[in-house]
Amino acid sequence: MPSAHPSSPSSPSSPSSPSSPSSPSSPSLAVIDLSRADDPGERDEFLKQLHAAARDTGFLYLTGHGITEAETSRILELTRAFFALPEADRLAVSNLNSPHFRGYTRIGHELTGGATDWRDQLDVGAERPALRVGPDDPAYLWLEGPNQWPQALPELREAVLGWQERLAGVAHRLLRELLAAIGAPPDFFDAAFADRPHLHTKLIRYPGSAPTGTDQGVGAHKDYGFLTLLLQDGVGGLQVVRDGGFVDIPPLPGAFVVNLGELLEIATEGYLVATDHRVVSPPGAVERFSVPFFYNPRLDAVIETVPGEYLRSAPGVAHDASNPLHAEYGRNELKGWVRAHPAVARRWHPSLVQGLPA
């Protein structure tokens, strides 16, 4: 997703320098093997471990997902190929051309918490025709529409859309297992995702250190949807808040990093958590590539509280005046895009950026 919401003032403060990388042989998150859900002898323990990871940190490594090494290698290969294109080819699909916030964002042209992220990226959603949005329609309907594809890399379209559909299947299964793990109806969200789910994939490059010396690859934030599945290359940099500070989440071969978004926190009255995370820029001229996938319902879905006995232990949702949360998914999504990409919003939707800094 676009950089979502900045850390609230009560969030742990950022250390002056990144912590030492954790050893991949000692993962800093729980490793959850999704294939164990199909084994009657292991299912109970699987659900217990999934419950603990979602409840305690909101982050986990996911293995046993069925996505092959060939598939992950191919999408990373094409990601590198896109960013290796001449700048003119990338700018030809600039998101400034799109009222749907789709396309290429140049380095330094995305904001998190009002500060510049040192990365560039290609944003891709479900490939659908643009809707006719009237003056009385919800503005978030502008988020649905066609993608932009570079003519110089024609194979990218089929590969990314295929990848998106594959990961949607994994995420849907994981969401049902997560609900089962907390004792809720596994199919509770099926209707919200059944028709026109709002799928979103980013191809991202972190090009090394910024000339200013800042190490904000992407600033601390929470994702504002349901589930994020992250594929990252072998270069570290992802950090997650744990025990009052940021800890490194190194790549684990064959695993996706999964995190929960704010709508799951809302839907479970704060029982499940969306956790602050960030990416520290790689040193020098080292490049880092990643492909996050965001699994979210249709734009007009209204998120209701998930029933279950777990609610007896739900603390409620903490409200932040600087980050109002909405049960209607599209309103949260549009808010994030406008904050992260104000230049696009000013060009196509000037009424949405009133009050934002020029």
XYZ file of C-alpha atoms in Angstrom, residues 138-141 224 263 266 297-304 325-335:
26
model
C -17.837 8.665 -2.599
C -14.488 10.093 -3.705
C -12.778 6.783 -2.922
C -14.309 5.315 -6.075
C -4.400 0.631 7.017
C -8.841 -2.584 9.836
C -10.742 -2.095 14.342
C -11.924 -5.805 0.633
C -14.016 -3.887 -1.852
C -13.888 -0.132 -1.366
C -17.429 0.258 -0.043
C -17.124 -2.571 2.497
C -18.113 -1.483 6.012
C -16.047 -3.337 8.572
C -18.095 -4.673 11.474
C -10.065 5.673 11.350
C -13.158 4.826 9.352
C -15.105 1.574 9.257
C -15.758 2.092 5.540
C -12.613 0.736 3.924
C -12.440 3.105 0.957
C -12.308 6.182 3.185
C -9.226 4.852 4.988
C -7.582 3.909 1.705
C -8.166 7.293 0.058
C -6.916 9.165 3.115
